[in-house]
CSV table of C-alpha atoms in Angstrom, one decimal:
chain,number,residue,atom,x,y,z
A,22,MET,CA,0.0,0.0,0.0
A,23,THR,CA,2.7,2.4,1.0
A,24,ASP,CA,4.7,1.1,-2.0
A,25,GLN,CA,2.0,2.5,-4.2
A,26,LEU,CA,2.3,5.9,-2.6
A,27,SER,CA,6.1,5.8,-2.9
A,28,ARG,CA,5.8,5.1,-6.6
A,29,VAL,CA,3.5,8.1,-6.9
A,30,PHE,CA,6.0,10.4,-5.1
A,31,GLN,CA,8.9,9.0,-7.0
A,32,ALA,CA,7.1,9.5,-10.3
A,33,LEU,CA,6.6,13.1,-9.3
A,34,ALA,CA,10.1,13.6,-8.2
A,35,ASP,CA,11.2,14.2,-11.7
A,36,PRO,CA,10.6,17.8,-13.0
A,37,THR,CA,9.7,16.7,-16.5
A,38,ARG,CA,7.1,14.2,-15.2
A,39,ARG,CA,5.7,16.9,-12.9
A,40,ASP,CA,5.4,19.2,-15.8
A,41,MET,CA,3.6,16.5,-17.9
A,42,VAL,CA,1.2,15.9,-15.1
A,43,ALA,CA,0.5,19.6,-14.7
A,44,ARG,CA,-0.2,19.9,-18.5
A,45,LEU,CA,-2.5,16.9,-18.4
A,46,ALA,CA,-4.4,18.4,-15.5
A,47,ALA,CA,-4.7,21.8,-17.3
A,48,ASP,CA,-5.3,20.7,-20.9
A,49,GLY,CA,-6.8,17.2,-20.6
A,50,ASP,CA,-5.8,14.0,-22.4
A,51,ALA,CA,-2.8,14.1,-24.8
A,52,SER,CA,-0.9,11.7,-27.0
A,53,VAL,CA,2.7,10.9,-26.3
A,54,GLY,CA,3.7,13.0,-29.3
A,55,GLU,CA,1.7,16.0,-28.0
A,56,LEU,CA,3.3,15.6,-24.6
A,57,ALA,CA,6.8,15.4,-26.1
A,58,ALA,CA,6.4,18.5,-28.2
A,59,PRO,CA,7.6,21.2,-25.7
A,60,TYR,CA,10.6,19.2,-24.6
A,61,ASP,CA,14.0,18.9,-26.1
A,62,VAL,CA,14.0,15.1,-25.7
A,63,SER,CA,13.0,12.2,-27.9
A,64,VAL,CA,9.5,10.8,-28.0
A,65,GLN,CA,11.1,7.6,-26.7
A,66,ALA,CA,12.3,9.4,-23.6
A,67,VAL,CA,8.8,10.9,-23.1
A,68,SER,CA,7.3,7.5,-23.6
A,69,LYS,CA,9.5,6.2,-20.8
A,70,HIS,CA,8.3,9.0,-18.5
A,71,VAL,CA,4.7,8.1,-19.4
A,72,LYS,CA,5.4,4.5,-18.4
A,73,VAL,CA,6.7,5.5,-15.0
A,74,LEU,CA,3.6,7.7,-14.5
A,75,GLU,CA,1.4,4.8,-15.6
A,76,GLU,CA,3.1,2.3,-13.2
A,77,ALA,CA,2.5,4.8,-10.4
A,78,GLY,CA,-1.2,4.8,-11.3
A,79,LEU,CA,-1.1,8.6,-12.1
A,80,VAL,CA,-2.0,8.2,-15.7
A,81,SER,CA,-3.7,5.6,-17.9
A,82,ARG,CA,-3.7,5.0,-21.6
A,83,SER,CA,-6.8,3.8,-23.4
A,84,ARG,CA,-6.3,0.6,-25.3
A,85,ASP,CA,-8.7,1.1,-28.2
A,86,ALA,CA,-8.0,4.5,-29.6
A,87,GLN,CA,-5.2,4.5,-32.1
A,88,ARG,CA,-3.4,7.5,-30.7
A,89,ARG,CA,-3.7,5.9,-27.2
A,90,PRO,CA,-4.1,9.2,-25.4
A,91,VAL,CA,-2.6,9.6,-21.9
A,92,ARG,CA,-5.2,10.4,-19.3
A,93,LEU,CA,-4.5,11.8,-15.8
A,94,GLU,CA,-6.0,9.5,-13.1
A,95,ALA,CA,-7.2,12.4,-10.9
A,96,GLU,CA,-8.3,10.0,-8.1
A,97,VAL,CA,-4.8,8.9,-7.2
A,98,PHE,CA,-3.4,12.4,-7.5
A,99,ASP,CA,-6.2,13.7,-5.3
A,100,LEU,CA,-5.6,11.0,-2.7
A,101,MET,CA,-1.9,12.0,-2.4
A,102,THR,CA,-2.9,15.7,-2.2
A,103,LYS,CA,-5.4,14.8,0.5
A,104,TRP,CA,-2.7,13.0,2.5
A,105,ILE,CA,-0.4,16.0,2.4
A,106,GLU,CA,-3.4,18.3,3.3
A,107,ARG,CA,-4.3,16.0,6.3
A,108,TYR,CA,-0.8,16.2,7.5
A,109,ARG,CA,-0.9,19.9,7.3
A,110,GLN,CA,-4.2,20.0,9.1
A,111,GLN,CA,-2.7,17.9,11.9
A,112,ALA,CA,0.1,20.5,12.2
A,113,GLU,CA,-2.5,23.3,12.2
A,114,GLU,CA,-4.6,21.6,14.9
A,115,ARG,CA,-1.5,21.2,17.0
A,116,TYR,CA,-0.5,24.9,16.5
A,117,ARG,CA,-4.1,26.0,17.4
A,118,ARG,CA,-3.6,24.2,20.7
A,119,LEU,CA,-0.3,26.1,21.0
A,120,ASP,CA,-2.2,29.4,20.3
A,121,ALA,CA,-4.4,28.6,23.3
A,122,VAL,CA,-1.4,27.8,25.5
A,123,LEU,CA,0.3,31.1,24.4
A,124,ALA,CA,-2.9,33.0,25.3
A,125,THR,CA,-2.8,31.7,28.9
A,126,MET,CA,0.9,32.5,29.1
A,127,ASP,CA,0.0,36.1,28.1
A,128,GLU,CA,-2.5,36.4,30.9
A,129,GLY,CA,-0.2,35.1,33.6
A,130,ASP,CA,2.8,36.9,32.3
A,131,ALA,CA,2.0,40.6,32.0
A,132,SER,CA,5.5,41.6,32.8
A,133,GLY,CA,7.0,40.5,29.5
A,134,ASP,CA,8.5,37.6,27.7
A,135,GLY,CA,10.5,35.1,29.5
A,136,GLN,CA,11.2,37.4,32.4
A,137,ARG,CA,9.5,35.4,35.0
A,138,ASP,CA,11.3,34.1,38.0
A,139,ASP,CA,9.7,30.8,37.5
A,140,ALA,CA,10.9,30.5,34.0
A,141,PRO,CA,11.7,26.8,33.3
A,142,ILE,CA,14.9,25.4,34.5
A,143,ASP,CA,15.1,23.6,31.2
A,144,GLN,CA,16.3,26.7,29.5
A,145,GLN,CA,19.3,27.2,31.7
A,146,GLY,CA,22.6,26.3,30.1
A,147,ALA,CA,20.9,26.0,26.7
A,148,ALA,CA,23.2,28.6,25.2
A,149,SER,CA,26.4,26.8,26.1
B,16,MET,CA,2.5,19.8,-4.0
B,17,ASN,CA,2.3,22.9,-1.9
B,18,ALA,CA,-1.0,23.4,-0.1
B,19,ALA,CA,-1.6,27.1,0.3
B,20,ALA,CA,-3.0,28.3,3.6
B,21,THR,CA,-6.7,29.1,3.5
B,22,THR,CA,-6.3,31.9,5.9
B,23,LYS,CA,-3.4,34.2,6.6
B,24,HIS,CA,-2.0,32.5,9.6
B,25,GLU,CA,-2.8,28.9,9.0
B,26,ALA,CA,0.1,26.5,8.8
B,27,THR,CA,1.5,25.9,5.4
B,28,ILE,CA,3.2,22.7,4.2
B,29,GLU,CA,5.7,22.1,1.6
B,30,ALA,CA,6.8,18.5,0.6
B,31,VAL,CA,9.8,19.1,-1.7
B,32,PRO,CA,9.3,16.3,-4.3
B,33,ASP,CA,13.0,15.7,-5.0
B,34,LEU,CA,14.2,15.8,-1.4
B,35,PRO,CA,13.1,13.8,1.7
B,36,ILE,CA,11.9,17.1,3.4
B,37,ILE,CA,8.7,18.4,4.9
B,38,ILE,CA,8.6,22.1,5.7
B,39,ILE,CA,5.8,23.5,7.9
B,40,THR,CA,5.5,27.2,8.5
B,41,ARG,CA,3.2,29.0,10.9
B,42,GLU,CA,2.8,32.5,12.4
B,43,PHE,CA,1.8,33.2,16.0
B,44,GLY,CA,0.3,36.2,17.7
B,45,ALA,CA,3.0,36.0,20.4
B,46,SER,CA,6.7,36.8,20.6
B,47,ALA,CA,9.4,34.4,19.5
B,48,GLU,CA,10.5,34.2,23.2
B,49,ARG,CA,7.0,33.0,24.3
B,50,VAL,CA,6.6,30.5,21.4
B,51,PHE,CA,10.1,29.2,22.1
B,52,ARG,CA,9.3,28.8,25.8
B,53,ALA,CA,6.2,26.8,24.9
B,54,HIS,CA,8.6,24.4,23.0
B,55,VAL,CA,11.1,23.9,25.8
B,56,ASP,CA,9.0,24.1,28.9
B,57,ARG,CA,8.0,20.5,29.8
B,58,ASP,CA,4.6,21.4,31.2
B,59,LEU,CA,3.7,23.9,28.5
B,60,PHE,CA,4.8,21.5,25.7
B,61,ALA,CA,2.7,18.7,27.1
B,62,ARG,CA,-0.4,20.9,26.9
B,63,TRP,CA,-0.3,21.3,23.1
B,64,VAL,CA,1.8,18.6,21.5
B,65,GLY,CA,-0.8,15.8,21.6
B,66,PRO,CA,-4.5,15.7,20.6
B,67,ARG,CA,-6.7,17.3,23.2
B,68,SER,CA,-8.7,14.1,23.7
B,69,ILE,CA,-5.7,11.9,24.3
B,70,ASP,CA,-3.3,12.0,27.3
B,71,THR,CA,0.3,13.0,26.5
B,72,THR,CA,2.8,12.0,29.1
B,73,ILE,CA,6.3,13.4,29.0
B,74,GLU,CA,8.7,10.7,30.1
B,75,THR,CA,12.1,12.3,29.5
B,76,TRP,CA,12.7,16.1,29.2
B,77,ASP,CA,16.0,17.8,29.1
B,78,ALA,CA,15.5,20.7,26.6
B,79,ARG,CA,19.1,21.9,26.2
B,80,THR,CA,21.9,21.2,23.8
B,81,GLY,CA,22.9,17.6,24.2
B,82,GLY,CA,19.7,16.7,26.1
B,83,SER,CA,17.0,14.2,25.2
B,84,TRP,CA,13.2,13.9,25.2
B,85,ALA,CA,10.6,11.2,25.1
B,86,TYR,CA,6.8,11.3,25.4
B,87,ARG,CA,3.9,8.8,25.2
B,88,VAL,CA,0.6,9.5,23.6
B,89,GLY,CA,-2.5,7.7,24.8
B,90,ARG,CA,-2.9,4.6,26.9
B,91,ALA,CA,-3.4,1.0,26.1
B,92,GLU,CA,-7.1,1.2,27.3
B,93,ASP,CA,-7.7,4.0,24.8
B,94,GLY,CA,-6.7,1.7,21.9
B,95,LEU,CA,-3.9,4.1,21.2
B,96,ASP,CA,-0.6,3.9,22.9
B,97,THR,CA,2.5,5.1,21.1
B,98,SER,CA,5.6,6.9,22.0
B,99,PHE,CA,8.3,9.2,20.4
B,100,TYR,CA,11.8,10.0,21.4
B,101,GLY,CA,14.9,11.8,20.4
B,102,SER,CA,17.8,14.1,21.3
B,103,PHE,CA,18.1,17.8,21.4
B,104,HIS,CA,21.1,18.4,19.2
B,105,GLU,CA,21.0,22.2,19.7
B,106,VAL,CA,18.7,24.4,21.8
B,107,ARG,CA,19.6,28.1,21.0
B,108,PRO,CA,17.3,30.2,23.2
B,109,ASN,CA,14.5,32.0,21.3
B,110,GLU,CA,16.1,31.2,17.9
B,111,ARG,CA,16.5,27.6,17.0
B,112,ILE,CA,15.9,24.0,18.1
B,113,VAL,CA,17.5,21.1,16.3
B,114,GLN,CA,16.4,17.7,17.4
B,115,THR,CA,16.1,14.1,16.3
B,116,PHE,CA,12.7,12.4,16.2
B,117,THR,CA,12.0,8.7,16.2
B,118,TRP,CA,8.6,7.0,16.4
B,119,ALA,CA,9.0,4.0,18.8
B,120,GLY,CA,7.1,1.9,16.2
B,121,ALA,CA,9.9,2.3,13.7
B,122,PRO,CA,13.1,2.5,15.8
B,123,ASP,CA,15.4,2.1,12.8
B,124,GLN,CA,14.2,5.4,11.4
B,125,VAL,CA,15.2,8.8,12.6
B,126,MET,CA,14.3,12.3,11.4
B,127,LEU,CA,16.3,15.4,11.9
B,128,GLU,CA,14.1,18.4,12.7
B,129,THR,CA,15.2,22.0,12.6
B,130,MET,CA,12.8,24.6,14.0
B,131,THR,CA,13.6,28.3,13.7
B,132,PHE,CA,11.8,31.1,15.5
B,133,GLU,CA,11.7,34.4,13.6
B,134,PRO,CA,10.4,37.6,15.3
B,135,LEU,CA,7.9,39.6,13.2
B,136,GLU,CA,6.6,43.1,13.6
B,137,GLY,CA,3.9,43.7,16.2
B,138,GLY,CA,5.1,41.2,18.7
B,139,ARG,CA,4.3,38.3,16.4
B,140,CYS,CA,6.6,35.5,15.2
B,141,ARG,CA,7.0,32.8,12.6
B,142,ILE,CA,8.3,29.4,13.1
B,143,VAL,CA,9.6,27.2,10.3
B,144,GLY,CA,10.0,23.5,11.0
B,145,ARG,CA,12.0,21.4,8.5
B,146,SER,CA,11.9,17.6,8.9
B,147,ILE,CA,14.5,15.6,7.0
B,148,SER,CA,13.9,11.9,6.7
B,149,GLU,CA,16.4,9.3,5.7
B,150,SER,CA,14.9,8.8,2.3
B,151,ILE,CA,12.0,10.0,0.2
B,152,GLU,CA,10.2,6.7,0.8
B,153,VAL,CA,10.4,7.2,4.6
B,154,ARG,CA,9.2,10.8,4.2
B,155,ASP,CA,6.3,9.6,2.1
B,156,GLN,CA,5.3,7.1,4.7
B,157,MET,CA,5.3,9.9,7.2
B,158,LEU,CA,3.0,12.0,5.0
B,159,ALA,CA,0.8,9.0,4.3
B,160,SER,CA,0.4,8.0,7.9
B,161,GLY,CA,0.3,11.4,9.4
B,162,MET,CA,1.4,9.3,12.4
B,163,ASP,CA,-2.3,9.3,13.3
B,164,VAL,CA,-5.2,7.0,14.0
B,165,GLY,CA,-6.6,8.2,10.7
B,166,VAL,CA,-3.9,6.2,8.9
B,167,GLN,CA,-6.2,3.2,8.4
B,168,GLU,CA,-8.9,5.1,6.6
B,169,GLY,CA,-6.3,6.4,4.2
B,170,TYR,CA,-5.0,2.9,3.5
B,171,ALA,CA,-8.6,1.7,3.1
B,172,GLN,CA,-9.2,4.4,0.4
B,173,LEU,CA,-6.1,3.4,-1.4
B,174,ASP,CA,-7.0,-0.3,-1.2
B,175,GLU,CA,-10.3,0.5,-2.8
B,176,LEU,CA,-8.6,2.4,-5.6
B,177,LEU,CA,-6.2,-0.4,-6.2
B,178,ALA,CA,-8.9,-3.0,-6.0
B,179,ASP,CA,-11.1,-1.4,-8.7
B,180,GLY,CA,-8.2,-1.3,-11.0
B,181,SER,CA,-8.0,2.5,-11.4
B,182,ALA,CA,-4.5,2.6,-9.9
């Protein structure tokens, strides 16, 4: 399961493949030849990139049409984006709890930052 | 793969595709000194690091250069009982914390985390946390799991996608 996700990330680690995915997302299905047009590389090289994206489940190619257009599999892409967004949300939730803690520190600490006599012992010697 | 914040001060995340790095940035309506203190004070830290509904127990806490830390989240009877540990490589007051981070469930993996505290105008501050994993694969596992109970539902979704042949 995680192998699948790793393949997705690895596929997107390459700037050319990222660009291809972005173009498929913006412009819709395209043939390998159309995908290759803007790059200074051979159609064979682009074909290889498409194969990596295909193995990662990011794109598919229809079997019947003669030009076999490459199609973005938005579901897999969305799932990965969702995972990153959930990770971000977890960080945001943690930091909202920190906001609340900071607010209580403000109330009990009108004299200023870190100037309290009961400042944590933990900080002592930290600069050494 | 950047997810832009929906409001001005929400945390933003950046998962650099080519590198095993996750960067999380967040602004606070408090000074760098206060935010730093909430990171190094054992009791303050325990109040925000874990989910509100689940107990966080700090087991080891020595927040200074060369020190170490460990905490446990949840209890066996909650159905969630997991712990994290690491070392404080550098604690530079009000500026920077560099620490290692290991989830006890995967003791062979260690992340290096660097957190910087930048003062902003108006008594605010910004913290930038960079987590470096050993490999992109490990980083991706981190992202996929979120180190959270929600991990199973994520896998279930992916299983469904794989099962119906669309992936």
